[in-house]
């Protein structure tokens, strides 16, 4: 009976592994192509504005994370064997962590920026410049680097029976170290709960101000920012929920580990390739968006409201 169950679990694991490999491959192709296009258009084809600076940096963070998905695809294709050594294991996980930290900090900063724009329009007109936003983005990248040591500490390569594995890249992993539980809670706080609170407060103030001043709340940049923020938290919520459940319950059922955890990581990574689609199609009819050139579509999405 146990051998039959083990065989079924191994078969299920293999099926999920193939499905995750295919999904990650699609995410890699879509993410690199889409975010690469955003980087090219916002840096080379559009006038440098506050919005293009924000979304250029967000696209850079998403490009890095989706590009590194290729490493996970190779890892899964090798049947969870890591032949690249411990240094590359830590380096890949640290760079991936850096890109995720940068994404969430940028989303929080963009939300605060939209709020400040409505609350203090005169100050923004005089001092809110692309140069100031570029400096803020630089600070965000520096802060993201400062958060990387946690990823470095828990990224380790282990070898058993001539097979090496790289922690954090394994979509089926189940942490056994006590420090991993503490790290999971910290990740939830400063990668999800705290930014979500900041963004919700910013949007509450923003919407109340728009209602009080009877301003137009359907401007293109506001719609795009709202869609980007909503998709981020929608995509990452299952992953964080399962991570917290693993910590609080001391582990997850085998079926959840084999199926739900890998799928939640697929959904989380899908967020990094959905933003370019949102930039083009949010707030306009699909047929109109298809008829526009890519440059015009992004220009409309990012244009500043007087």
Short mmCIF file of C-alpha atoms in Angstrom, two decimals:
data_model
loop_
_atom_site.label_atom_id
_atom_site.label_comp_id
_atom_site.label_asym_id
_atom_site.label_seq_id
_atom_site.Cartn_x
_atom_site.Cartn_y
_atom_site.Cartn_z
CA UNK A 1 0.00 0.00 0.00
CA UNK A 2 2.78 2.40 0.91
CA UNK A 3 4.70 1.54 -2.25
CA UNK A 4 1.58 2.25 -4.32
CA UNK A 5 1.11 5.59 -2.60
CA UNK A 6 4.76 6.49 -3.08
CA UNK A 7 4.49 5.58 -6.74
CA UNK A 8 1.39 7.74 -7.18
CA UNK A 9 3.08 10.65 -5.40
CA UNK A 10 6.16 10.30 -7.58
CA UNK A 11 3.98 10.27 -10.70
CA UNK A 12 2.04 13.33 -9.52
CA UNK A 13 5.27 15.11 -8.71
CA UNK A 14 6.58 14.39 -12.20
CA UNK A 15 3.38 15.67 -13.85
CA UNK A 16 3.44 18.88 -11.82
CA UNK A 17 7.15 19.30 -12.50
CA UNK A 18 6.56 19.11 -16.26
CA UNK A 19 3.61 21.51 -16.01
CA UNK A 20 5.64 23.99 -13.95
CA UNK A 21 8.58 23.74 -16.38
CA UNK A 22 6.31 24.55 -19.34
CA UNK A 23 4.61 27.39 -17.42
CA UNK A 24 7.92 28.91 -16.33
CA UNK A 25 9.20 28.68 -19.91
CA UNK A 26 6.18 30.67 -21.12
CA UNK A 27 6.65 33.20 -18.31
CA UNK A 28 10.30 33.59 -19.32
CA UNK A 29 9.42 34.22 -22.97
CA UNK A 30 6.55 36.59 -22.24
CA UNK A 31 8.36 38.42 -19.44
CA UNK A 32 11.65 38.98 -21.23
CA UNK A 33 9.92 40.03 -24.46
CA UNK A 34 7.28 42.24 -22.83
CA UNK A 35 9.48 43.94 -20.24
CA UNK A 36 12.30 44.28 -22.75
CA UNK A 37 9.87 46.11 -25.03
CA UNK A 38 8.81 48.41 -22.18
CA UNK A 39 12.46 49.16 -21.35
CA UNK A 40 13.23 49.96 -24.98
CA UNK A 41 10.17 52.18 -25.50
CA UNK A 42 10.38 54.08 -22.21
CA UNK A 43 14.13 54.66 -22.51
CA UNK A 44 14.53 55.25 -26.25
CA UNK A 45 11.22 56.11 -27.90
CA UNK A 46 9.33 58.25 -25.39
CA UNK A 47 9.93 61.65 -23.87
CA UNK A 48 11.44 61.35 -20.39
CA UNK A 49 8.62 62.01 -17.93
CA UNK A 50 7.89 61.07 -14.34
CA UNK A 51 5.71 58.13 -15.34
CA UNK A 52 8.20 56.75 -17.85
CA UNK A 53 10.92 56.86 -15.17
CA UNK A 54 8.72 54.96 -12.69
CA UNK A 55 7.66 52.28 -15.17
CA UNK A 56 11.12 51.94 -16.71
CA UNK A 57 12.49 50.98 -13.31
CA UNK A 58 9.57 48.65 -12.64
CA UNK A 59 10.12 46.99 -16.02
CA UNK A 60 13.83 46.58 -15.20
CA UNK A 61 12.96 44.78 -11.96
CA UNK A 62 10.43 42.56 -13.73
CA UNK A 63 12.87 41.86 -16.57
CA UNK A 64 15.52 40.63 -14.12
CA UNK A 65 13.11 38.33 -12.28
CA UNK A 66 11.64 36.84 -15.46
CA UNK A 67 15.09 36.39 -17.00
CA UNK A 68 16.17 34.43 -13.93
CA UNK A 69 13.16 32.16 -14.39
CA UNK A 70 15.26 30.56 -17.12
CA UNK A 71 17.61 29.28 -14.40
CA UNK A 72 14.69 27.61 -12.65
CA UNK A 73 13.57 26.08 -15.96
CA UNK A 74 17.05 24.59 -16.44
CA UNK A 75 17.02 23.37 -12.83
CA UNK A 76 13.66 21.64 -13.31
CA UNK A 77 14.75 20.22 -16.68
CA UNK A 78 17.72 18.63 -14.91
CA UNK A 79 15.26 16.95 -12.53
CA UNK A 80 16.11 19.29 -9.64
CA UNK A 81 19.85 18.74 -9.93
CA UNK A 82 22.07 21.84 -9.48
CA UNK A 83 25.45 21.41 -11.21
CA UNK A 84 26.46 25.09 -11.16
CA UNK A 85 28.04 25.26 -7.71
CA UNK A 86 27.20 27.03 -4.42
CA UNK A 87 28.33 30.53 -5.47
CA UNK A 88 25.96 30.69 -8.43
CA UNK A 89 23.19 29.25 -6.25
CA UNK A 90 23.51 32.14 -3.81
CA UNK A 91 24.04 34.72 -6.56
CA UNK A 92 20.92 33.75 -8.51
CA UNK A 93 18.73 33.76 -5.40
CA UNK A 94 20.14 37.11 -4.24
CA UNK A 95 19.59 38.82 -7.60
CA UNK A 96 16.07 37.39 -7.78
CA UNK A 97 15.36 38.65 -4.26
CA UNK A 98 16.74 42.06 -5.23
CA UNK A 99 14.34 42.31 -8.19
CA UNK A 100 11.32 41.37 -6.07
CA UNK A 101 12.23 43.84 -3.33
CA UNK A 102 12.69 46.56 -5.94
CA UNK A 103 9.30 45.78 -7.52
CA UNK A 104 7.32 46.07 -4.31
CA UNK A 105 9.19 49.18 -3.14
CA UNK A 106 8.60 50.81 -6.52
CA UNK A 107 4.89 49.99 -6.38
CA UNK A 108 4.68 51.51 -2.91
CA UNK A 109 6.55 54.62 -4.04
CA UNK A 110 4.38 55.00 -7.14
CA UNK A 111 1.24 54.82 -5.00
CA UNK A 112 2.59 57.48 -2.62
CA UNK A 113 3.58 59.61 -5.62
CA UNK A 114 0.02 59.51 -7.02
CA UNK A 115 -1.30 60.52 -3.61
CA UNK A 116 1.14 63.42 -3.22
CA UNK A 117 0.31 64.59 -6.75
CA UNK A 118 -3.33 65.09 -5.79
CA UNK A 119 -2.72 66.42 -2.27
CA UNK A 120 -0.01 68.95 -3.15
CA UNK A 121 -0.43 69.87 -6.82
CA UNK A 122 1.38 73.21 -6.51
CA UNK A 123 4.43 71.67 -4.83
CA UNK A 124 4.46 68.87 -7.42
CA UNK A 125 4.31 71.34 -10.28
CA UNK A 126 7.41 73.10 -8.95
CA UNK A 127 9.51 70.24 -7.54
CA UNK A 128 8.16 66.92 -8.86
CA UNK A 129 10.54 66.33 -11.74
CA UNK A 130 11.91 63.29 -13.60
CA UNK A 131 15.29 63.97 -11.96
CA UNK A 132 13.75 63.79 -8.47
CA UNK A 133 11.93 60.56 -9.33
CA UNK A 134 15.15 59.10 -10.77
CA UNK A 135 16.90 59.87 -7.48
CA UNK A 136 14.06 58.15 -5.58
CA UNK A 137 14.39 55.10 -7.81
CA UNK A 138 18.12 54.98 -7.09
CA UNK A 139 17.38 55.04 -3.35
CA UNK A 140 14.87 52.21 -3.82
CA UNK A 141 17.45 50.05 -5.61
CA UNK A 142 19.97 50.73 -2.82
CA UNK A 143 17.37 49.74 -0.19
CA UNK A 144 16.64 46.58 -2.17
CA UNK A 145 20.32 45.67 -2.07
CA UNK A 146 20.28 46.17 1.71
CA UNK A 147 17.48 43.58 2.00
CA UNK A 148 19.37 40.93 0.04
CA UNK A 149 21.42 39.39 2.95
CA UNK A 150 18.36 37.39 4.06
CA UNK A 151 18.24 35.64 0.68
CA UNK A 152 22.00 35.05 0.87
CA UNK A 153 21.74 33.41 4.31
CA UNK A 154 19.06 30.89 3.34
CA UNK A 155 20.30 30.15 -0.18
CA UNK A 156 22.41 27.06 0.18
CA UNK A 157 23.41 24.12 -1.94
CA UNK A 158 23.17 20.63 -0.52
CA UNK A 159 24.51 17.38 -1.99
CA UNK A 160 23.09 13.92 -1.47
CA UNK A 161 23.80 10.77 -3.45
CA UNK A 162 25.84 12.69 -6.04
CA UNK A 163 22.91 15.08 -6.66
CA UNK A 164 23.02 18.73 -5.63
CA UNK A 165 20.05 20.94 -4.88
CA UNK A 166 19.76 24.72 -4.59
CA UNK A 167 17.37 25.99 -1.92
CA UNK A 168 14.88 28.71 -2.95
CA UNK A 169 14.91 27.51 -6.56
CA UNK A 170 13.21 24.21 -5.71
CA UNK A 171 9.46 24.73 -6.21
CA UNK A 172 8.81 21.59 -4.14
CA UNK A 173 11.04 22.46 -1.21
CA UNK A 174 9.86 22.31 2.39
CA UNK A 175 12.21 24.20 4.72
CA UNK A 176 13.41 22.36 7.78
CA UNK A 177 15.59 25.06 9.32
CA UNK A 178 14.05 27.12 12.13
CA UNK A 179 15.50 30.30 10.65
CA UNK A 180 13.44 29.73 7.51
CA UNK A 181 10.23 30.21 9.49
CA UNK A 182 11.45 33.54 10.85
CA UNK A 183 12.56 34.57 7.38
CA UNK A 184 9.14 33.63 5.94
CA UNK A 185 7.34 35.86 8.45
CA UNK A 186 9.75 38.73 7.76
CA UNK A 187 9.23 38.33 4.02
CA UNK A 188 5.47 38.44 4.52
CA UNK A 189 5.74 41.62 6.57
CA UNK A 190 8.04 43.76 4.44
CA UNK A 191 7.24 42.23 1.07
CA UNK A 192 3.46 42.03 1.40
CA UNK A 193 1.68 43.31 4.52
CA UNK A 194 3.58 46.59 5.12
CA UNK A 195 3.61 47.61 1.42
CA UNK A 196 -0.05 46.63 1.10
CA UNK A 197 -0.90 48.83 4.09
CA UNK A 198 1.06 51.76 2.64
CA UNK A 199 -0.63 51.38 -0.73
CA UNK A 200 -4.13 51.01 0.72
CA UNK A 201 -3.67 54.10 2.90
CA UNK A 202 -2.31 56.05 -0.09
CA UNK A 203 -5.25 55.03 -2.26
CA UNK A 204 -7.79 55.77 0.47
CA UNK A 205 -6.38 59.29 0.82
CA UNK A 206 -6.21 59.64 -2.95
CA UNK A 207 -9.81 58.58 -3.56
CA UNK A 208 -11.15 60.71 -0.71
CA UNK A 209 -9.29 63.73 -2.07
CA UNK A 210 -10.54 63.10 -5.59
CA UNK A 211 -14.11 62.82 -4.30
CA UNK A 212 -13.80 65.93 -2.11
CA UNK A 213 -12.29 68.05 -4.87
CA UNK A 214 -14.55 66.45 -7.49
CA UNK A 215 -11.57 65.67 -9.69
CA UNK A 216 -11.44 63.22 -12.57
CA UNK A 217 -10.57 59.78 -11.17
CA UNK A 218 -10.36 57.99 -14.53
CA UNK A 219 -7.04 59.41 -15.74
CA UNK A 220 -4.94 56.92 -17.66
CA UNK A 221 -1.90 56.80 -15.30
CA UNK A 222 -4.13 56.24 -12.25
CA UNK A 223 -5.94 53.36 -13.95
CA UNK A 224 -2.66 51.77 -15.03
CA UNK A 225 -1.10 52.12 -11.56
CA UNK A 226 -4.22 50.66 -9.91
CA UNK A 227 -4.20 47.65 -12.25
CA UNK A 228 -0.47 47.03 -11.72
CA UNK A 229 -0.78 47.19 -7.92
CA UNK A 230 -3.90 44.99 -7.86
CA UNK A 231 -2.32 42.33 -10.08
CA UNK A 232 0.83 42.25 -7.93
CA UNK A 233 -0.99 41.46 -4.71
CA UNK A 234 -3.48 39.13 -6.38
CA UNK A 235 -0.64 37.08 -7.87
CA UNK A 236 1.47 36.98 -4.69
CA UNK A 237 -1.33 36.39 -2.15
CA UNK A 238 -1.57 32.55 -2.57
CA UNK A 239 2.22 32.19 -2.26
CA UNK A 240 2.39 34.18 0.99
CA UNK A 241 -0.72 32.46 2.38
CA UNK A 242 0.80 29.02 1.84
CA UNK A 243 4.16 30.15 3.25
CA UNK A 244 2.50 31.43 6.43
CA UNK A 245 0.39 28.28 6.70
CA UNK A 246 3.55 26.19 6.50
CA UNK A 247 5.11 28.15 9.35
CA UNK A 248 2.02 28.25 11.58
CA UNK A 249 1.07 24.59 11.04
CA UNK A 250 4.63 23.27 11.13
CA UNK A 251 4.28 21.94 7.60
CA UNK A 252 1.78 21.39 4.80
CA UNK A 253 -0.01 18.24 3.58
CA UNK A 254 1.93 16.35 0.93
CA UNK A 255 -0.62 17.06 -1.79
CA UNK A 256 -0.47 20.79 -1.07
CA UNK A 257 3.34 20.71 -1.22
CA UNK A 258 3.30 18.79 -4.49
CA UNK A 259 0.60 20.81 -6.29
CA UNK A 260 -0.47 24.03 -4.57
CA UNK A 261 3.00 25.36 -3.66
CA UNK A 262 4.47 25.05 -7.19
CA UNK A 263 1.32 26.53 -8.74
CA UNK A 264 1.40 29.46 -6.30
CA UNK A 265 4.99 30.16 -7.38
CA UNK A 266 3.91 30.05 -11.02
CA UNK A 267 1.17 32.60 -10.29
CA UNK A 268 3.61 34.82 -8.39
CA UNK A 269 6.09 34.80 -11.26
CA UNK A 270 3.34 35.43 -13.80
CA UNK A 271 2.97 38.88 -12.25
CA UNK A 272 6.33 39.91 -13.67
CA UNK A 273 5.15 39.42 -17.26
CA UNK A 274 1.61 40.77 -16.98
CA UNK A 275 2.50 44.44 -16.47
CA UNK A 276 3.37 45.19 -20.14
CA UNK A 277 -0.05 43.82 -21.11
CA UNK A 278 -1.72 46.08 -18.56
CA UNK A 279 0.17 49.11 -19.85
CA UNK A 280 -1.28 48.63 -23.32
CA UNK A 281 -4.79 47.32 -22.77
CA UNK A 282 -6.06 48.76 -19.47
CA UNK A 283 -8.58 51.54 -19.92
CA UNK A 284 -9.27 51.17 -23.64
CA UNK A 285 -11.14 48.86 -25.96
CA UNK A 286 -9.22 45.82 -27.11
CA UNK A 287 -9.70 46.53 -30.80
CA UNK A 288 -8.46 50.09 -30.42
CA UNK A 289 -5.36 48.89 -28.59
CA UNK A 290 -4.56 46.37 -31.32
CA UNK A 291 -4.84 49.04 -34.00
CA UNK A 292 -2.41 51.38 -32.22
CA UNK A 293 1.32 51.08 -32.61
CA UNK A 294 3.20 49.90 -29.53
CA UNK A 295 4.87 53.26 -29.11
CA UNK A 296 1.58 55.14 -29.24
CA UNK A 297 -0.03 52.66 -26.84
CA UNK A 298 2.71 53.10 -24.24
CA UNK A 299 2.77 56.85 -24.78
CA UNK A 300 -0.94 57.00 -24.00
CA UNK A 301 -0.50 54.81 -20.93
CA UNK A 302 2.33 56.90 -19.50
CA UNK A 303 1.41 60.41 -20.54
CA UNK A 304 1.36 62.99 -17.80
CA UNK A 305 -1.94 64.62 -16.88
CA UNK A 306 -1.62 68.44 -16.80
#
